[in-house]
Short mmCIF file of C-alpha atoms and ligand atoms in Angstrom, two decimals:
data_model
loop_
_atom_site.label_atom_id
_atom_site.label_comp_id
_atom_site.label_asym_id
_atom_site.label_seq_id
_atom_site.Cartn_x
_atom_site.Cartn_y
_atom_site.Cartn_z
CA MET U 1 81.08 21.20 149.05
CA ARG U 2 78.95 20.35 146.03
CA THR U 3 80.04 17.88 143.34
CA ILE U 4 80.04 19.41 139.85
CA VAL U 5 79.73 17.62 136.53
CA ALA U 6 80.42 20.09 133.72
CA GLY U 7 80.29 19.16 130.04
CA ASN U 8 82.50 21.02 127.58
CA TRP U 9 81.10 20.34 124.13
CA LYS U 10 83.94 22.22 122.39
CA MET U 11 83.24 22.72 118.64
CA HIS U 12 80.88 19.78 118.25
CA LYS U 13 77.25 19.21 117.23
CA ASP U 14 74.79 21.04 115.01
CA ARG U 15 71.47 22.46 116.18
CA ALA U 16 69.48 19.23 115.86
CA GLU U 17 72.15 17.20 117.63
CA ALA U 18 72.42 19.79 120.39
CA LEU U 19 68.64 19.73 120.89
CA ALA U 20 68.61 15.94 121.03
CA LEU U 21 71.29 15.82 123.72
CA ILE U 22 69.66 18.57 125.78
CA GLY U 23 66.34 16.76 125.39
CA VAL U 24 67.76 13.68 127.13
CA LEU U 25 69.59 15.67 129.81
CA LYS U 26 66.55 17.63 130.86
CA ASP U 27 64.90 14.43 132.04
CA VAL U 28 67.92 13.23 134.02
CA GLN U 29 67.36 13.05 137.76
CA VAL U 30 70.11 15.26 139.18
CA PRO U 31 71.12 13.77 142.57
CA THR U 32 71.08 15.93 145.70
CA GLY U 33 74.29 17.90 146.12
CA VAL U 34 75.26 17.55 142.47
CA GLU U 35 75.47 20.51 140.12
CA VAL U 36 75.29 19.89 136.39
CA ILE U 37 76.61 22.41 133.88
CA ILE U 38 76.74 22.15 130.09
CA ALA U 39 78.84 24.33 127.81
CA PRO U 40 77.52 24.08 124.24
CA PRO U 41 78.96 26.24 121.42
CA PHE U 42 77.84 29.90 121.33
CA PRO U 43 75.07 29.52 118.70
CA PHE U 44 73.20 27.04 120.90
CA LEU U 45 73.49 28.78 124.28
CA ALA U 46 70.21 30.72 124.17
CA MET U 47 68.36 27.61 123.03
CA ALA U 48 69.96 25.54 125.80
CA VAL U 49 68.90 28.10 128.43
CA GLU U 50 65.31 28.00 127.10
CA GLU U 51 65.15 24.22 126.90
CA LEU U 52 66.56 23.75 130.40
CA LYS U 53 64.23 26.22 132.12
CA GLY U 54 62.65 24.53 135.11
CA THR U 55 65.61 22.16 135.57
CA SER U 56 68.66 22.70 137.79
CA ILE U 57 71.08 22.30 134.86
CA ARG U 58 73.16 25.42 134.28
CA VAL U 59 74.38 26.63 130.91
CA ALA U 60 77.95 27.85 130.43
CA GLY U 61 79.97 29.56 127.72
CA GLN U 62 83.26 28.02 126.63
CA ASN U 63 85.02 31.38 126.46
CA CYS U 64 84.34 35.10 126.53
CA HIS U 65 86.15 38.30 125.66
CA GLU U 66 87.70 40.33 128.46
CA LYS U 67 86.27 43.68 127.33
CA ALA U 68 82.67 44.72 127.99
CA GLN U 69 82.02 45.68 124.35
CA GLY U 70 83.74 47.16 121.32
CA ALA U 71 85.21 46.53 117.89
CA PHE U 72 86.32 42.95 118.44
CA THR U 73 84.96 41.09 115.43
CA GLY U 74 83.91 37.55 116.19
CA GLU U 75 84.06 37.89 119.96
CA VAL U 76 81.40 37.51 122.67
CA SER U 77 81.31 39.49 125.92
CA ALA U 78 80.41 38.38 129.43
CA SER U 79 77.47 40.80 129.43
CA MET U 80 76.06 39.17 126.28
CA LEU U 81 76.28 35.79 127.98
CA ALA U 82 74.61 37.13 131.12
CA SER U 83 71.84 38.74 129.07
CA ILE U 84 70.71 35.36 127.68
CA GLY U 85 70.77 33.56 131.03
CA VAL U 86 74.19 31.93 130.89
CA THR U 87 75.47 31.60 134.46
CA ALA U 88 78.92 30.03 134.08
CA CYS U 89 81.81 30.19 131.63
CA ILE U 90 84.96 28.16 131.05
CA VAL U 91 88.12 30.31 130.89
CA GLY U 92 91.73 29.50 130.13
CA HIS U 93 91.10 26.08 128.64
CA SER U 94 94.39 24.65 127.38
CA GLU U 95 93.04 24.73 123.81
CA ARG U 96 92.48 28.48 124.18
CA ARG U 97 95.98 28.88 125.61
CA GLN U 98 97.55 26.74 122.86
CA TYR U 99 95.65 27.78 119.71
CA PHE U 100 94.56 31.31 120.61
CA GLY U 101 97.57 32.43 122.62
CA GLU U 102 95.72 33.22 125.84
CA SER U 103 98.03 34.29 128.63
CA ASP U 104 97.39 34.06 132.36
CA ALA U 105 97.01 37.86 132.43
CA ILE U 106 94.24 37.82 129.78
CA ILE U 107 92.56 34.90 131.53
CA GLY U 108 92.56 36.97 134.73
CA GLU U 109 90.86 39.82 132.87
CA LYS U 110 88.24 37.42 131.51
CA ILE U 111 87.55 36.15 135.03
CA GLN U 112 87.14 39.75 136.18
CA ALA U 113 84.67 40.44 133.34
CA LEU U 114 82.66 37.33 134.23
CA LEU U 115 82.55 38.12 137.94
CA GLU U 116 81.32 41.64 137.18
CA ARG U 117 78.37 40.05 135.35
CA GLY U 118 77.65 37.49 138.07
CA ILE U 119 78.84 34.58 135.93
CA THR U 120 80.77 31.71 137.55
CA PRO U 121 84.21 31.38 135.95
CA ILE U 122 85.47 27.82 135.51
CA PHE U 123 89.19 28.49 135.46
CA CYS U 124 91.30 25.80 133.77
CA CYS U 125 94.91 25.06 134.60
CA GLY U 126 97.22 22.13 133.97
CA GLU U 127 100.65 21.16 132.77
CA ARG U 128 101.81 19.86 129.39
CA LYS U 129 103.36 16.44 128.95
CA GLU U 130 106.97 17.67 128.87
CA GLU U 131 106.37 19.69 132.02
CA ARG U 132 105.19 16.61 133.87
CA MET U 133 108.09 14.58 132.49
CA THR U 134 110.58 17.12 133.82
CA GLY U 135 108.83 17.32 137.18
CA SER U 136 107.81 20.98 136.90
CA HIS U 137 104.04 20.32 136.95
CA PHE U 138 103.46 21.74 140.42
CA ASP U 139 105.38 24.93 139.56
CA VAL U 140 103.49 25.31 136.26
CA VAL U 141 100.10 25.09 137.95
CA THR U 142 101.23 27.42 140.74
CA GLU U 143 102.29 30.00 138.14
CA GLN U 144 99.03 29.67 136.19
CA MET U 145 97.03 30.16 139.37
CA LYS U 146 99.07 33.12 140.53
CA GLY U 147 99.15 34.68 137.06
CA ALA U 148 95.40 34.57 136.55
CA LEU U 149 94.07 34.89 140.10
CA ARG U 150 96.45 37.26 141.87
CA MET U 151 94.22 40.32 141.48
CA PHE U 152 91.22 38.83 143.27
CA ASP U 153 90.24 39.26 146.88
CA ASN U 154 88.78 36.42 148.93
CA ASP U 155 85.16 37.26 148.11
CA ALA U 156 85.94 37.05 144.40
CA LEU U 157 88.01 33.86 144.75
CA LYS U 158 85.10 32.13 146.47
CA LYS U 159 83.00 32.59 143.32
CA ILE U 160 85.48 30.73 141.08
CA VAL U 161 85.52 27.06 140.14
CA ILE U 162 88.92 25.58 139.28
CA ALA U 163 89.41 22.78 136.77
CA TYR U 164 92.73 20.93 136.80
CA GLU U 165 93.21 19.53 133.32
CA PRO U 166 96.60 17.97 132.59
CA VAL U 167 97.06 18.74 128.88
CA TRP U 168 98.50 15.28 128.18
CA ALA U 169 95.23 13.73 129.34
CA ILE U 170 92.83 15.89 127.28
CA GLY U 171 91.21 13.97 124.46
CA THR U 172 94.05 11.44 124.51
CA GLY U 173 92.43 8.59 126.38
CA LEU U 174 95.21 8.93 128.96
CA THR U 175 93.85 9.83 132.37
CA ALA U 176 95.73 11.02 135.41
CA THR U 177 95.69 8.24 137.98
CA ALA U 178 93.56 8.86 141.03
CA TYR U 179 96.83 9.39 142.91
CA GLN U 180 98.16 11.96 140.42
CA ALA U 181 94.83 13.80 140.44
CA GLN U 182 94.60 13.96 144.22
CA GLU U 183 98.25 15.00 144.49
CA MET U 184 97.69 18.03 142.21
CA HIS U 185 94.26 18.84 143.63
CA GLY U 186 95.82 18.78 147.11
CA HIS U 187 98.47 21.17 145.86
CA ILE U 188 95.81 23.52 144.45
CA ARG U 189 93.87 23.29 147.71
CA ALA U 190 97.04 24.22 149.62
CA LEU U 191 97.50 27.26 147.35
CA LEU U 192 93.91 28.27 148.09
CA HIS U 193 94.63 27.86 151.80
CA THR U 194 97.15 30.69 151.57
CA HIS U 195 94.04 32.91 151.14
CA GLY U 196 92.47 31.38 154.24
CA ALA U 197 90.45 28.30 155.10
CA SER U 198 87.18 29.88 153.99
CA VAL U 199 88.49 30.18 150.40
CA ALA U 200 90.01 26.69 150.41
CA GLU U 201 86.80 25.17 151.73
CA THR U 202 84.56 26.98 149.22
CA VAL U 203 86.27 26.62 145.85
CA PRO U 204 85.46 23.37 144.01
CA ILE U 205 88.36 21.78 142.10
CA LEU U 206 87.28 19.68 139.12
CA TYR U 207 89.37 17.13 137.28
CA GLY U 208 89.40 17.14 133.46
CA GLY U 209 91.15 14.93 130.94
CA SER U 210 89.61 11.76 129.50
CA CYS U 211 87.26 11.46 132.47
CA LYS U 212 84.59 8.87 131.65
CA PRO U 213 82.14 6.60 133.44
CA ASP U 214 84.73 3.84 133.82
CA ASN U 215 87.30 5.98 135.66
CA ALA U 216 85.14 8.68 137.27
CA ALA U 217 84.26 6.82 140.47
CA GLU U 218 87.94 6.36 141.30
CA LEU U 219 88.80 9.97 140.45
CA PHE U 220 85.80 11.45 142.27
CA ALA U 221 86.55 9.37 145.37
CA ASN U 222 89.50 11.64 146.15
CA PRO U 223 88.84 14.18 148.89
CA ASP U 224 89.99 17.15 146.79
CA VAL U 225 88.36 16.13 143.50
CA ASN U 226 84.98 17.86 143.53
CA GLY U 227 83.76 16.53 140.21
CA GLY U 228 84.81 16.74 136.59
CA LEU U 229 85.08 18.91 133.52
CA ILE U 230 84.18 16.47 130.80
CA GLY U 231 84.94 16.74 127.08
CA GLY U 232 84.39 13.67 124.89
CA ALA U 233 82.07 11.86 127.30
CA ALA U 234 79.84 14.97 127.56
CA LEU U 235 78.84 14.56 123.91
CA ASP U 236 77.09 11.29 124.63
CA ALA U 237 73.84 11.42 126.60
CA HIS U 238 74.30 8.00 128.17
CA GLN U 239 77.90 8.59 129.29
CA PHE U 240 77.16 12.08 130.63
CA SER U 241 74.12 10.80 132.55
CA GLU U 242 76.29 8.05 134.02
CA LEU U 243 78.79 10.65 135.18
CA ILE U 244 75.97 12.56 136.89
CA ARG U 245 74.91 9.36 138.63
CA ILE U 246 78.51 8.65 139.75
CA ALA U 247 78.75 12.20 141.14
CA GLY U 248 75.62 11.40 143.13
CA GLU U 249 77.37 8.35 144.61
CA ARG U 250 80.23 10.63 145.70
CA GLU U 251 77.76 12.92 147.42
CA ARG U 252 76.04 10.01 149.13
CA SER U 253 79.27 8.55 150.46
CA ALA U 254 80.37 12.01 151.63
CA ALA U 255 77.08 12.31 153.54
CA ILE U 256 77.73 8.97 155.26
CA ARG U 257 81.34 9.89 156.24
P1 LIG M 1 88.26 15.24 127.37
O1 LIG M 1 88.30 16.83 127.44
O2 LIG M 1 87.34 14.76 128.45
O3 LIG M 1 87.77 14.92 125.98
O4 LIG M 1 89.67 14.76 127.60
C1 LIG M 1 88.28 17.51 128.67
C2 LIG M 1 88.37 19.00 128.43
O5 LIG M 1 89.13 19.41 127.55
O6 LIG M 1 87.70 19.80 129.11
#
């Protein structure tokens, strides 16, 4: 299974800053077996697609609306994203759930809309701090997965990328330990196994939450951690390039095993 390094820029950077970062990334040597995705804000997506033509780096949205079109002021549809060459899209990020009230049911509809347009959904799940403290984190993630993914058949599930992002680790500098990450990723993999081995062996599970060059090697070394969804460290060309290199090391050691 490939190793993915995906950068979620959130609401950061202006046009010149975005261009500068893309300019560095387009010269990065992407190691064999590694897939690099960047998710800049909407106004820079078309530019990112243009600038990255001829490279293997994919461009993702950070969100989309679940409907194909209509009177939804301020929203962006999956078909609009597809029409400018965007090939992936983050859905259900905890910030969308928390600040924009996105439910698992809506997230499921967004995934459906993306799949209909041939866009890879990067589905985010993860527990809040109090849920981990009370020991309900496995149940929370199970419910999020079931709530958003229950309507999909195996062919559809195989097209999804999952990102486990414990909310308490996002932007806080706190990272799940390698053990905690593998434990939850193993749980997610087991849930995927209920749809059959072919689903479980196809769907990449990324870790997100203060993942940086100094902890990525340890996190990525876990068998069920297939790369990372990176926030803060994706805004810095040097750190993001380092993460791509570390993902390459993971691929190389997997090839030796
Ligand atoms: P972070 O964000 O790396 O800044 O913690 C990760 C994310 O929210 O996707």
